[in-house]
């Protein structure tokens, strides 16, 4: 009841301001002000103001808004954690499979023996690059 009265008063004041603006020969601005001042009365007539007033003073409605906010916070938190971990569950499972297969493969080239020497030393060449390429890949991954 009070909300409807306030909306009617606001509309009446807006129409008065529109009339003064039209008297000053600013018809376009007066038309805009009149349009804006009719909105509160239209909201009262459609029943939206009554619904908003009932909602504003209803503890059940506020509990519902609280649950909506909590659900939104929970959803956004899980999305942030998922992004931080690196994708969906299927993507992480696929990544684990790729890491496991790569971890089971030897990362160093096999050492070869010289035929005439009793000490074993790796042959310099392509094997040395493989040794450091794994280390370089790890350092690049961590941004070092």
PDB file of C-alpha atoms in Angstrom, residues 14-24 30:
ATOM      1  CA  UNK A  14       7.957  13.605 -12.735  1.00  0.00           C
ATOM      2  CA  UNK A  15       4.984  14.749 -14.796  1.00  0.00           C
ATOM      3  CA  UNK A  16       5.178  18.155 -13.087  1.00  0.00           C
ATOM      4  CA  UNK A  17       8.863  18.447 -13.982  1.00  0.00           C
ATOM      5  CA  UNK A  18       8.023  17.390 -17.555  1.00  0.00           C
ATOM      6  CA  UNK A  19       5.379  20.135 -17.744  1.00  0.00           C
ATOM      7  CA  UNK A  20       7.879  22.764 -16.548  1.00  0.00           C
ATOM      8  CA  UNK A  21      10.433  21.515 -19.070  1.00  0.00           C
ATOM      9  CA  UNK A  22       7.852  21.716 -21.881  1.00  0.00           C
ATOM     10  CA  UNK A  23       6.946  25.265 -20.806  1.00  0.00           C
ATOM     11  CA  UNK A  24      10.618  26.181 -21.361  1.00  0.00           C
ATOM     12  CA  UNK A  30      10.009  16.945 -21.578  1.00  0.00           C
TER      13      UNK A  30
END
